[in-house]
mmCIF file of C-alpha atoms in Angstrom:
data_model
loop_
_atom_site.group_PDB
_atom_site.id
_atom_site.type_symbol
_atom_site.label_atom_id
_atom_site.label_comp_id
_atom_site.label_asym_id
_atom_site.label_seq_id
_atom_site.Cartn_x
_atom_site.Cartn_y
_atom_site.Cartn_z
ATOM 1 C CA MET W 175 -14.955 43.474 -120.046
ATOM 2 C CA ASN W 176 -16.079 39.880 -119.586
ATOM 3 C CA ILE W 177 -15.705 39.813 -115.785
ATOM 4 C CA PRO W 178 -18.215 37.298 -114.371
ATOM 5 C CA GLU W 179 -20.934 38.472 -112.004
ATOM 6 C CA THR W 180 -20.308 37.470 -108.412
ATOM 7 C CA SER W 181 -22.079 37.164 -105.064
ATOM 8 C CA VAL W 182 -18.843 37.664 -103.098
ATOM 9 C CA PRO W 183 -17.099 41.021 -102.540
ATOM 10 C CA ARG W 184 -15.328 42.311 -105.637
ATOM 11 C CA ILE W 185 -11.951 43.897 -104.902
ATOM 12 C CA VAL W 186 -10.451 45.896 -107.752
ATOM 13 C CA ILE W 187 -6.717 46.627 -107.683
ATOM 14 C CA ILE W 188 -5.129 49.208 -109.977
ATOM 15 C CA GLY W 189 -1.433 48.516 -110.468
ATOM 16 C CA GLY W 190 0.607 45.296 -110.558
ATOM 17 C CA GLY W 191 3.688 46.632 -108.791
ATOM 18 C CA PHE W 192 5.135 45.632 -105.434
ATOM 19 C CA ALA W 193 2.160 46.941 -103.429
ATOM 20 C CA GLY W 194 -0.544 45.435 -105.632
ATOM 21 C CA ILE W 195 0.867 41.912 -105.848
ATOM 22 C CA SER W 196 1.797 41.863 -102.133
ATOM 23 C CA PHE W 197 -1.816 42.724 -101.288
ATOM 24 C CA ILE W 198 -3.320 40.101 -103.604
ATOM 25 C CA LYS W 199 -1.063 37.319 -102.311
ATOM 26 C CA LYS W 200 -2.576 37.720 -98.837
ATOM 27 C CA LEU W 201 -6.124 37.223 -100.162
ATOM 28 C CA GLN W 202 -5.752 34.251 -102.486
ATOM 29 C CA LYS W 203 -7.579 31.870 -100.132
ATOM 30 C CA GLU W 204 -10.402 34.265 -99.258
ATOM 31 C CA LYS W 205 -13.902 34.181 -100.756
ATOM 32 C CA VAL W 206 -13.551 37.316 -102.824
ATOM 33 C CA GLN W 207 -13.338 38.190 -106.495
ATOM 34 C CA ILE W 208 -10.065 39.919 -107.331
ATOM 35 C CA VAL W 209 -9.735 42.019 -110.483
ATOM 36 C CA LEU W 210 -6.325 43.489 -111.309
ATOM 37 C CA PHE W 211 -5.742 46.245 -113.867
ATOM 38 C CA ASP W 212 -2.362 47.257 -115.261
ATOM 39 C CA ARG W 213 -1.055 48.838 -118.457
ATOM 40 C CA HIS W 214 1.347 45.901 -118.867
ATOM 41 C CA ASN W 215 0.747 42.177 -118.484
ATOM 42 C CA TYR W 216 3.827 41.766 -116.304
ATOM 43 C CA HIS W 217 5.264 42.838 -112.972
ATOM 44 C CA THR W 218 8.506 44.842 -113.268
ATOM 45 C CA PHE W 219 11.293 44.591 -110.711
ATOM 46 C CA GLN W 220 12.151 48.279 -110.995
ATOM 47 C CA PRO W 221 15.343 48.293 -108.850
ATOM 48 C CA LEU W 222 17.124 46.426 -111.663
ATOM 49 C CA LEU W 223 15.848 48.482 -114.599
ATOM 50 C CA TYR W 224 19.223 50.195 -114.831
ATOM 51 C CA GLN W 225 20.854 46.826 -115.595
ATOM 52 C CA VAL W 226 18.542 46.352 -118.581
ATOM 53 C CA SER W 227 19.377 49.847 -119.840
ATOM 54 C CA THR W 228 23.136 49.215 -119.559
ATOM 55 C CA ALA W 229 23.083 45.748 -121.207
ATOM 56 C CA GLY W 230 23.648 43.804 -117.984
ATOM 57 C CA LEU W 231 20.351 41.889 -118.049
ATOM 58 C CA GLU W 232 17.679 41.017 -120.575
ATOM 59 C CA PRO W 233 14.209 42.406 -119.736
ATOM 60 C CA ASP W 234 12.659 38.981 -119.087
ATOM 61 C CA SER W 235 15.067 38.588 -116.144
ATOM 62 C CA ILE W 236 13.269 41.349 -114.211
ATOM 63 C CA ALA W 237 9.709 40.884 -115.482
ATOM 64 C CA TYR W 238 7.132 38.228 -114.605
ATOM 65 C CA PRO W 239 3.638 37.600 -116.073
ATOM 66 C CA LEU W 240 0.930 38.871 -113.728
ATOM 67 C CA ARG W 241 -1.495 36.119 -114.731
ATOM 68 C CA LYS W 242 1.099 33.468 -113.864
ATOM 69 C CA ILE W 243 1.649 34.848 -110.346
ATOM 70 C CA PHE W 244 -2.016 34.247 -109.462
ATOM 71 C CA ARG W 245 -2.921 31.377 -111.802
ATOM 72 C CA LYS W 246 -3.939 29.144 -108.853
ATOM 73 C CA ASN W 247 -6.594 31.609 -107.728
ATOM 74 C CA MET W 248 -9.771 30.606 -109.604
ATOM 75 C CA ASP W 249 -11.518 33.935 -108.949
ATOM 76 C CA PHE W 250 -8.643 36.164 -110.023
ATOM 77 C CA HIS W 251 -9.079 38.209 -113.208
ATOM 78 C CA PHE W 252 -6.527 40.377 -114.983
ATOM 79 C CA ARG W 253 -7.232 43.021 -117.590
ATOM 80 C CA MET W 254 -4.496 44.883 -119.438
ATOM 81 C CA ALA W 255 -5.964 48.358 -119.580
ATOM 82 C CA GLU W 256 -5.519 51.993 -118.609
ATOM 83 C CA VAL W 257 -7.806 53.077 -115.759
ATOM 84 C CA GLU W 258 -9.057 56.520 -116.764
ATOM 85 C CA ASN W 259 -11.513 57.611 -114.079
ATOM 86 C CA ILE W 260 -12.940 56.683 -110.670
ATOM 87 C CA ASP W 261 -16.583 57.432 -109.849
ATOM 88 C CA ALA W 262 -16.743 57.011 -106.086
ATOM 89 C CA ASP W 263 -20.478 57.847 -105.952
ATOM 90 C CA THR W 264 -21.393 54.803 -108.042
ATOM 91 C CA ASN W 265 -18.389 52.640 -107.076
ATOM 92 C CA THR W 266 -17.361 52.411 -110.728
ATOM 93 C CA ILE W 267 -14.075 52.697 -112.593
ATOM 94 C CA SER W 268 -13.809 53.601 -116.260
ATOM 95 C CA THR W 269 -10.995 52.027 -118.262
ATOM 96 C CA SER W 270 -9.756 51.853 -121.837
ATOM 97 C CA VAL W 271 -11.623 48.532 -122.214
ATOM 98 C CA GLY W 272 -14.867 49.379 -120.406
ATOM 99 C CA SER W 273 -16.353 50.106 -116.989
ATOM 100 C CA LEU W 274 -16.585 47.952 -113.867
ATOM 101 C CA LYS W 275 -18.244 48.248 -110.478
ATOM 102 C CA TYR W 276 -16.331 47.443 -107.299
ATOM 103 C CA ASP W 277 -17.049 46.798 -103.646
ATOM 104 C CA TYR W 278 -13.527 47.797 -102.622
ATOM 105 C CA LEU W 279 -10.938 49.706 -104.651
ATOM 106 C CA ILE W 280 -7.180 49.503 -104.067
ATOM 107 C CA ILE W 281 -5.062 52.129 -105.850
ATOM 108 C CA ALA W 282 -1.426 51.101 -106.286
ATOM 109 C CA THR W 283 -0.439 53.063 -109.372
ATOM 110 C CA GLY W 284 3.056 54.014 -108.167
ATOM 111 C CA THR W 285 4.926 56.948 -109.665
ATOM 112 C CA ARG W 286 5.841 58.498 -112.974
ATOM 113 C CA THR W 287 8.863 60.563 -114.000
ATOM 114 C CA ASN W 288 8.818 64.140 -112.710
ATOM 115 C CA PHE W 289 10.279 66.690 -115.132
ATOM 116 C CA PHE W 290 9.276 69.602 -112.857
ATOM 117 C CA GLY W 291 7.450 71.323 -115.696
ATOM 118 C CA ASN W 292 10.478 71.572 -117.993
ATOM 119 C CA GLU W 293 9.061 70.757 -121.425
ATOM 120 C CA SER W 294 12.373 70.663 -123.315
ATOM 121 C CA ILE W 295 13.793 68.096 -120.891
ATOM 122 C CA ALA W 296 10.562 66.075 -120.994
ATOM 123 C CA GLU W 297 10.674 66.037 -124.800
ATOM 124 C CA ASN W 298 14.369 65.308 -125.353
ATOM 125 C CA SER W 299 15.709 63.372 -122.357
ATOM 126 C CA MET W 300 15.508 59.638 -121.691
ATOM 127 C CA PRO W 301 13.434 58.620 -118.635
ATOM 128 C CA MET W 302 13.745 55.166 -117.078
ATOM 129 C CA LYS W 303 10.589 54.043 -115.279
ATOM 130 C CA THR W 304 9.510 51.121 -117.462
ATOM 131 C CA ILE W 305 11.105 48.226 -119.347
ATOM 132 C CA PRO W 306 10.386 49.788 -122.790
ATOM 133 C CA GLN W 307 12.134 52.976 -121.613
ATOM 134 C CA ALA W 308 15.112 50.970 -120.322
ATOM 135 C CA LEU W 309 15.349 49.203 -123.690
ATOM 136 C CA ASN W 310 15.222 52.584 -125.432
ATOM 137 C CA ILE W 311 18.220 53.719 -123.371
ATOM 138 C CA ARG W 312 20.099 50.511 -124.168
ATOM 139 C CA SER W 313 19.478 50.888 -127.888
ATOM 140 C CA LEU W 314 20.375 54.589 -127.899
ATOM 141 C CA MET W 315 23.573 53.988 -125.936
ATOM 142 C CA LEU W 316 24.745 51.237 -128.276
ATOM 143 C CA GLN W 317 23.644 53.098 -131.424
ATOM 144 C CA ASN W 318 25.602 56.179 -130.374
ATOM 145 C CA ILE W 319 28.737 54.127 -129.702
ATOM 146 C CA GLU W 320 28.361 52.492 -133.126
ATOM 147 C CA LYS W 321 28.046 55.949 -134.730
ATOM 148 C CA ALA W 322 31.069 57.196 -132.826
ATOM 149 C CA ASP W 323 33.076 54.251 -134.126
ATOM 150 C CA ILE W 324 32.630 55.316 -137.753
ATOM 151 C CA THR W 325 32.646 59.127 -137.575
ATOM 152 C CA SER W 326 35.737 61.133 -138.438
ATOM 153 C CA ASP W 327 34.330 64.293 -136.828
ATOM 154 C CA GLU W 328 36.010 64.604 -133.434
ATOM 155 C CA THR W 329 33.367 67.009 -132.082
ATOM 156 C CA GLU W 330 30.567 64.642 -133.082
ATOM 157 C CA ARG W 331 32.412 61.648 -131.623
ATOM 158 C CA LYS W 332 32.804 63.478 -128.322
ATOM 159 C CA ARG W 333 29.067 64.262 -128.233
ATOM 160 C CA LEU W 334 28.146 60.649 -129.033
ATOM 161 C CA LEU W 335 30.434 59.298 -126.292
ATOM 162 C CA ASN W 336 29.372 61.827 -123.668
ATOM 163 C CA PHE W 337 26.776 60.308 -121.307
ATOM 164 C CA VAL W 338 25.018 62.684 -118.923
ATOM 165 C CA ILE W 339 22.778 61.550 -116.047
ATOM 166 C CA ALA W 340 20.618 63.950 -114.049
ATOM 167 C CA GLY W 341 19.994 62.957 -110.431
ATOM 168 C CA ALA W 342 22.400 61.235 -108.043
ATOM 169 C CA GLY W 343 19.853 59.192 -106.127
ATOM 170 C CA PRO W 344 20.166 55.374 -106.167
ATOM 171 C CA THR W 345 19.015 55.138 -109.798
ATOM 172 C CA GLY W 346 21.442 57.776 -111.048
ATOM 173 C CA VAL W 347 24.376 56.411 -109.048
ATOM 174 C CA GLU W 348 23.761 52.846 -110.209
ATOM 175 C CA LEU W 349 23.383 53.953 -113.834
ATOM 176 C CA ALA W 350 26.581 55.985 -113.716
ATOM 177 C CA GLY W 351 28.524 53.102 -112.187
ATOM 178 C CA ALA W 352 27.187 50.637 -114.761
ATOM 179 C CA LEU W 353 28.057 52.920 -117.691
ATOM 180 C CA ALA W 354 31.563 53.451 -116.299
ATOM 181 C CA GLU W 355 32.058 49.696 -116.040
ATOM 182 C CA PHE W 356 30.735 49.246 -119.577
ATOM 183 C CA ARG W 357 33.426 51.654 -120.752
ATOM 184 C CA LYS W 358 36.131 49.796 -118.875
ATOM 185 C CA GLY W 359 35.098 46.249 -119.758
ATOM 186 C CA ILE W 360 33.591 46.527 -123.240
ATOM 187 C CA LEU W 361 34.740 49.580 -125.133
ATOM 188 C CA GLU W 362 38.403 48.711 -125.638
ATOM 189 C CA ASN W 363 37.624 45.081 -126.525
ATOM 190 C CA ASP W 364 34.690 45.571 -128.893
ATOM 191 C CA TYR W 365 35.724 48.922 -130.359
ATOM 192 C CA PRO W 366 39.518 48.939 -130.885
ATOM 193 C CA GLU W 367 39.295 52.190 -132.896
ATOM 194 C CA LEU W 368 37.915 54.021 -129.847
ATOM 195 C CA GLU W 369 39.916 54.956 -126.786
ATOM 196 C CA GLU W 370 38.453 54.251 -123.355
ATOM 197 C CA GLU W 371 39.186 57.854 -122.331
ATOM 198 C CA GLU W 372 36.952 59.151 -125.117
ATOM 199 C CA MET W 373 33.813 57.913 -123.353
ATOM 200 C CA ASN W 374 32.789 60.181 -120.473
ATOM 201 C CA VAL W 375 30.095 59.707 -117.845
ATOM 202 C CA HIS W 376 28.772 62.812 -116.071
ATOM 203 C CA LEU W 377 26.516 62.592 -112.992
ATOM 204 C CA ILE W 378 24.753 65.855 -112.123
ATOM 205 C CA GLU W 379 23.083 66.459 -108.744
ATOM 206 C CA GLY W 380 21.415 69.600 -107.392
ATOM 207 C CA LEU W 381 22.212 68.871 -103.743
ATOM 208 C CA ASP W 382 25.626 68.866 -102.096
ATOM 209 C CA ARG W 383 26.211 65.082 -102.151
ATOM 210 C CA VAL W 384 25.296 61.892 -103.992
ATOM 211 C CA LEU W 385 22.637 59.565 -102.536
ATOM 212 C CA PRO W 386 20.936 62.343 -100.525
ATOM 213 C CA PRO W 387 18.396 59.959 -98.874
ATOM 214 C CA MET W 388 21.226 57.888 -97.370
ATOM 215 C CA SER W 389 23.754 58.667 -94.633
ATOM 216 C CA GLU W 390 26.688 61.006 -95.231
ATOM 217 C CA THR W 391 29.095 58.136 -94.522
ATOM 218 C CA VAL W 392 27.892 55.984 -97.411
ATOM 219 C CA SER W 393 27.371 59.048 -99.595
ATOM 220 C CA LYS W 394 31.090 59.825 -99.380
ATOM 221 C CA LYS W 395 31.975 56.181 -100.051
ATOM 222 C CA ALA W 396 29.697 56.057 -103.088
ATOM 223 C CA GLN W 397 31.167 59.245 -104.541
ATOM 224 C CA LYS W 398 34.684 57.877 -104.053
ATOM 225 C CA PHE W 399 33.697 54.623 -105.800
ATOM 226 C CA LEU W 400 32.225 56.588 -108.700
ATOM 227 C CA GLU W 401 35.247 58.831 -109.100
ATOM 228 C CA ASN W 402 37.596 55.839 -108.990
ATOM 229 C CA LEU W 403 35.592 54.403 -111.897
ATOM 230 C CA GLY W 404 36.097 57.645 -113.795
ATOM 231 C CA VAL W 405 32.620 59.146 -113.337
ATOM 232 C CA GLN W 406 32.657 62.949 -113.266
ATOM 233 C CA VAL W 407 30.382 64.048 -110.407
ATOM 234 C CA HIS W 408 28.918 67.574 -110.502
ATOM 235 C CA LEU W 409 27.243 68.574 -107.218
ATOM 236 C CA GLU W 410 25.082 71.628 -106.452
ATOM 237 C CA THR W 411 24.375 71.868 -110.153
ATOM 238 C CA PHE W 412 20.873 72.365 -111.533
ATOM 239 C CA ILE W 413 19.913 71.600 -115.133
ATOM 240 C CA SER W 414 17.831 74.206 -116.929
ATOM 241 C CA ASP W 415 17.581 72.891 -120.484
ATOM 242 C CA TYR W 416 18.327 70.114 -122.956
ATOM 243 C CA ASP W 417 17.635 70.689 -126.641
ATOM 244 C CA GLY W 418 18.615 67.219 -127.840
ATOM 245 C CA LYS W 419 22.286 68.115 -128.240
ATOM 246 C CA THR W 420 23.352 70.312 -125.325
ATOM 247 C CA VAL W 421 22.612 70.085 -121.600
ATOM 248 C CA THR W 422 22.656 73.555 -120.041
ATOM 249 C CA THR W 423 22.871 74.187 -116.298
ATOM 250 C CA LYS W 424 21.624 77.205 -114.355
ATOM 251 C CA ASP W 425 25.192 78.344 -113.689
ATOM 252 C CA GLY W 426 26.045 78.324 -117.390
ATOM 253 C CA LYS W 427 27.822 74.983 -117.811
ATOM 254 C CA LYS W 428 27.231 73.116 -121.060
ATOM 255 C CA PHE W 429 27.543 69.400 -121.806
ATOM 256 C CA GLU W 430 27.417 68.309 -125.433
ATOM 257 C CA THR W 431 25.688 64.914 -125.425
ATOM 258 C CA ALA W 432 23.513 62.643 -127.523
ATOM 259 C CA THR W 433 22.504 60.603 -124.456
ATOM 260 C CA PHE W 434 20.891 62.488 -121.582
ATOM 261 C CA ILE W 435 19.191 60.277 -118.978
ATOM 262 C CA TRP W 436 16.751 61.884 -116.539
ATOM 263 C CA ALA W 437 16.745 60.240 -113.100
ATOM 264 C CA ALA W 438 16.152 63.402 -111.082
ATOM 265 C CA GLY W 439 12.767 62.741 -109.558
ATOM 266 C CA VAL W 440 9.368 61.083 -109.531
ATOM 267 C CA THR W 441 5.841 62.147 -108.756
ATOM 268 C CA GLY W 442 2.729 60.152 -107.939
ATOM 269 C CA ALA W 443 0.486 58.777 -110.695
ATOM 270 C CA PRO W 444 -3.071 59.597 -109.519
ATOM 271 C CA ILE W 445 -6.273 58.796 -111.407
ATOM 272 C CA LYS W 446 -8.984 61.266 -112.317
ATOM 273 C CA GLY W 447 -12.009 61.263 -110.039
ATOM 274 C CA ILE W 448 -10.403 61.618 -106.622
ATOM 275 C CA SER W 449 -9.313 65.112 -105.698
ATOM 276 C CA GLY W 450 -9.838 67.758 -103.012
ATOM 277 C CA GLU W 451 -8.639 66.879 -99.522
ATOM 278 C CA ALA W 452 -7.791 63.323 -100.574
ATOM 279 C CA LEU W 453 -5.166 64.398 -103.138
ATOM 280 C CA VAL W 454 -1.960 66.193 -102.169
ATOM 281 C CA GLU W 455 -1.441 67.963 -105.478
ATOM 282 C CA LYS W 456 2.183 69.001 -104.937
ATOM 283 C CA ALA W 457 3.270 65.358 -104.538
ATOM 284 C CA ASN W 458 0.409 63.835 -106.592
ATOM 285 C CA ARG W 459 -0.210 61.353 -103.761
ATOM 286 C CA TYR W 460 -3.407 60.305 -101.994
ATOM 287 C CA ARG W 461 -3.623 61.211 -98.321
ATOM 288 C CA VAL W 462 -4.387 58.031 -96.353
ATOM 289 C CA ASP W 463 -4.990 57.205 -92.702
ATOM 290 C CA GLU W 464 -3.058 54.632 -90.662
ATOM 291 C CA PHE W 465 -5.083 51.848 -92.321
ATOM 292 C CA ASN W 466 -4.237 53.032 -95.864
ATOM 293 C CA LYS W 467 -7.794 54.220 -96.398
ATOM 294 C CA VAL W 468 -8.020 57.291 -98.630
ATOM 295 C CA LYS W 469 -9.262 60.284 -96.613
ATOM 296 C CA GLY W 470 -12.962 60.871 -97.127
ATOM 297 C CA PHE W 471 -13.767 57.444 -98.574
ATOM 298 C CA GLU W 472 -14.950 54.262 -96.877
ATOM 299 C CA ASN W 473 -14.068 51.655 -99.483
ATOM 300 C CA ILE W 474 -11.103 53.158 -101.355
ATOM 301 C CA TYR W 475 -7.519 52.460 -100.276
ATOM 302 C CA ALA W 476 -4.113 53.526 -101.604
ATOM 303 C CA LEU W 477 -0.817 51.662 -101.279
ATOM 304 C CA GLY W 478 2.881 52.253 -101.864
ATOM 305 C CA ASP W 479 4.291 55.246 -103.718
ATOM 306 C CA ILE W 480 0.884 56.788 -104.408
ATOM 307 C CA ALA W 481 -0.095 56.746 -100.702
ATOM 308 C CA LEU W 482 0.862 59.601 -98.365
ATOM 309 C CA MET W 483 0.602 58.423 -94.753
ATOM 310 C CA GLU W 484 1.648 61.290 -92.499
ATOM 311 C CA ASN W 485 2.797 60.582 -88.934
ATOM 312 C CA LYS W 486 5.441 61.720 -86.436
ATOM 313 C CA GLU W 487 8.152 59.450 -87.815
ATOM 314 C CA TYR W 488 7.320 60.283 -91.451
ATOM 315 C CA PRO W 489 5.697 63.755 -91.624
ATOM 316 C CA LYS W 490 6.102 63.777 -95.429
ATOM 317 C CA GLY W 491 4.979 60.179 -95.870
ATOM 318 C CA HIS W 492 7.025 57.039 -96.325
ATOM 319 C CA PRO W 493 9.870 56.958 -98.877
ATOM 320 C CA GLN W 494 8.781 56.034 -102.391
ATOM 321 C CA VAL W 495 10.773 52.794 -102.590
ATOM 322 C CA ALA W 496 9.922 49.098 -102.681
ATOM 323 C CA GLN W 497 9.884 48.220 -98.968
ATOM 324 C CA PRO W 498 7.037 50.533 -97.831
ATOM 325 C CA ALA W 499 4.990 49.336 -100.826
ATOM 326 C CA ILE W 500 5.572 45.659 -100.022
ATOM 327 C CA GLN W 501 4.878 46.111 -96.317
ATOM 328 C CA GLN W 502 1.730 48.185 -96.890
ATOM 329 C CA GLY W 503 0.427 45.646 -99.395
ATOM 330 C CA LYS W 504 0.958 42.723 -97.011
ATOM 331 C CA HIS W 505 -0.500 44.619 -94.055
ATOM 332 C CA LEU W 506 -3.638 45.737 -95.893
ATOM 333 C CA GLY W 507 -4.110 42.180 -97.165
ATOM 334 C CA LYS W 508 -4.053 40.905 -93.572
ATOM 335 C CA ASN W 509 -6.452 43.658 -92.512
ATOM 336 C CA PHE W 510 -8.845 42.770 -95.339
ATOM 337 C CA ARG W 511 -9.045 39.212 -94.062
ATOM 338 C CA LYS W 512 -10.224 40.741 -90.774
ATOM 339 C CA ILE W 513 -12.572 43.191 -92.498
ATOM 340 C CA LEU W 514 -14.274 40.332 -94.328
ATOM 341 C CA LYS W 515 -14.840 38.598 -90.974
ATOM 342 C CA GLY W 516 -15.971 41.762 -89.188
ATOM 343 C CA ALA W 517 -12.929 41.743 -86.895
ATOM 344 C CA PRO W 518 -11.031 44.874 -85.759
ATOM 345 C CA ILE W 519 -8.072 45.916 -87.913
ATOM 346 C CA GLU W 520 -4.608 47.146 -86.985
ATOM 347 C CA PRO W 521 -2.803 50.352 -88.028
ATOM 348 C CA PHE W 522 0.213 50.162 -90.324
ATOM 349 C CA LYS W 523 3.687 50.601 -88.894
ATOM 350 C CA TYR W 524 6.665 50.746 -91.217
ATOM 351 C CA PHE W 525 9.768 48.728 -90.370
ATOM 352 C CA ASP W 526 12.804 50.280 -92.031
ATOM 353 C CA LYS W 527 14.980 47.402 -93.245
ATOM 354 C CA GLY W 528 17.658 49.752 -94.550
ATOM 355 C CA THR W 529 18.728 51.239 -97.856
ATOM 356 C CA MET W 530 21.352 50.109 -100.324
ATOM 357 C CA ALA W 531 22.799 51.038 -103.692
ATOM 358 C CA THR W 532 25.415 49.429 -105.901
ATOM 359 C CA VAL W 533 28.075 51.366 -107.758
ATOM 360 C CA GLY W 534 29.733 48.508 -109.622
ATOM 361 C CA ARG W 535 31.670 45.289 -109.300
ATOM 362 C CA ASN W 536 32.482 44.703 -105.606
ATOM 363 C CA LYS W 537 31.234 48.223 -104.871
ATOM 364 C CA ALA W 538 27.989 48.935 -103.004
ATOM 365 C CA VAL W 539 26.867 50.953 -99.992
ATOM 366 C CA VAL W 540 24.402 49.982 -97.275
ATOM 367 C CA ASP W 541 22.537 51.787 -94.476
ATOM 368 C CA ILE W 542 20.944 49.471 -91.905
ATOM 369 C CA GLY W 543 19.970 51.278 -88.721
ATOM 370 C CA LYS W 544 23.182 52.629 -87.218
ATOM 371 C CA LEU W 545 25.331 50.504 -89.545
ATOM 372 C CA HIS W 546 26.783 52.322 -92.551
ATOM 373 C CA PHE W 547 29.265 50.467 -94.724
ATOM 374 C CA GLY W 548 30.422 49.891 -98.279
ATOM 375 C CA GLY W 549 32.577 47.652 -100.420
ATOM 376 C CA ALA W 550 32.534 43.970 -101.350
ATOM 377 C CA ILE W 551 30.446 42.802 -98.365
ATOM 378 C CA ALA W 552 27.821 45.429 -99.124
ATOM 379 C CA TRP W 553 27.852 44.350 -102.774
ATOM 380 C CA PHE W 554 27.217 40.677 -101.958
ATOM 381 C CA LEU W 555 24.441 41.717 -99.551
ATOM 382 C CA TRP W 556 22.908 43.883 -102.286
ATOM 383 C CA MET W 557 23.019 40.906 -104.717
ATOM 384 C CA PHE W 558 21.384 38.539 -102.218
ATOM 385 C CA VAL W 559 18.555 40.950 -101.360
ATOM 386 C CA HIS W 560 17.749 41.695 -104.998
ATOM 387 C CA LEU W 561 17.772 38.024 -105.974
ATOM 388 C CA TRP W 562 15.506 37.223 -103.006
ATOM 389 C CA PHE W 563 12.846 39.748 -104.010
ATOM 390 C CA LEU W 564 12.780 38.876 -107.713
ATOM 391 C CA VAL W 565 9.471 37.240 -108.604
ATOM 392 C CA GLY W 566 9.851 33.738 -110.035
ATOM 393 C CA PHE W 567 12.461 31.006 -109.678
ATOM 394 C CA ARG W 568 13.556 31.304 -113.329
ATOM 395 C CA ASN W 569 14.192 35.039 -112.940
ATOM 396 C CA ARG W 570 16.453 34.396 -109.951
ATOM 397 C CA VAL W 571 18.432 31.667 -111.737
ATOM 398 C CA VAL W 572 18.864 33.644 -114.975
ATOM 399 C CA THR W 573 19.844 36.814 -113.131
ATOM 400 C CA PHE W 574 22.317 34.968 -110.917
ATOM 401 C CA PHE W 575 23.857 33.286 -113.977
ATOM 402 C CA ASN W 576 24.194 36.614 -115.785
ATOM 403 C CA TRP W 577 25.792 38.275 -112.782
ATOM 404 C CA THR W 578 28.217 35.359 -112.320
ATOM 405 C CA TYR W 579 29.141 35.390 -116.012
ATOM 406 C CA SER W 580 29.688 39.164 -115.974
ATOM 407 C CA TYR W 581 31.709 38.939 -112.767
ATOM 408 C CA ILE W 582 34.082 36.324 -114.193
ATOM 409 C CA ASN W 583 34.389 37.734 -117.714
ATOM 410 C CA TYR W 584 33.915 41.490 -117.152
ATOM 411 C CA ASP W 585 31.287 41.178 -119.869
ATOM 412 C CA ARG W 586 27.761 42.415 -120.602
ATOM 413 C CA ALA W 587 26.237 39.863 -122.928
ATOM 414 C CA ALA W 588 22.936 41.718 -123.478
ATOM 415 C CA ARG W 589 24.477 44.490 -125.608
ATOM 416 C CA LEU W 590 22.033 43.941 -128.462
ATOM 417 C CA ILE W 591 20.220 46.506 -130.579
ATOM 418 C CA ILE W 592 17.063 44.447 -131.036
ATOM 419 C CA ARG W 593 14.750 47.399 -131.489
ATOM 420 C CA PRO W 594 16.574 50.508 -132.785
ATOM 421 C CA PHE W 595 15.553 53.665 -130.963
ATOM 422 C CA LYS W 596 14.172 56.613 -132.909
ATOM 423 C CA LYS W 597 12.840 59.863 -131.470
#
């Protein structure tokens, strides 16, 4: 693996998401060797993946090289690899490029798409957890519109222009809003042979409202925004099957579609080797104490979406979103500086900074404490927060320019089929 031997503590981090990079940033000046493993050589700003999939942004606007983030740290080492197993008895991890011993192990592997055991949906639907998957959705969307533009079969055209999204959480709501705006701003201008009304966007949710994690006030506002954009919202509807052409629900409804996007849930992404009491199998998350230490282990920690920290305020663990991951990463980094000096450490306490989701141009909803509001102010707040947390100055500038251009011209300049999608 070509990692140099060291006389200082070696800290191995698995996962270059929000939690992993927040942790490393707090240790850059410490006398430790940091080794980061990830399947990709870049950090992904996942909250904006939906904009890549709907041609609003290019992928390099929301991705940043992991090596570049920590280039000033002389004892930082990155390896692009899949971590396959953890041997806690020998303090060793096994990866696709070799094995490595550690003094401390930080697991920040995040989540993966949860299909709830439905193999037909897993095989035929389009998930959106990574940049390659978002690009697949973009290509498929544009390819299907191109096909619809040349077909004379009305039934086939309807299927190609029918877009179905499962899950009305923030990802599903934002996707639906973006697709509806694509229809309004692009379809009639780029495809004069197609009518705007021919493209339909369906949002399907099993619960009784959209944005279930947020307040009822903003949930109602978001649904109204969606319906005003022409999105057809189907609540208390559960999907049972998708064969590649037809979405079938448990109550017998059928949606003919060539584009079915699955945004209905996630589950943790654990690594082989740690099980038993430490792993909550139903959620696929590691049970951790108030210091993010995995139960039953002295030198293994878990952060972010993969960590399940149960307490009175959060009996089912913290929400699997960016803020808990960032805060846990920063807090554990500060605690590690104390651990290295033999000083007492402090328990983690989550500060809820609120939740927000955008539905479209001048349309967003925000929950901050007892404040629940939506509209243009919420939309500008959403833009500011997302620009602030993007990694890298260039990413912020490019994203801001793209948003400004789209706002003025009602355009989505990234509607390119660079890599055609094939099943």
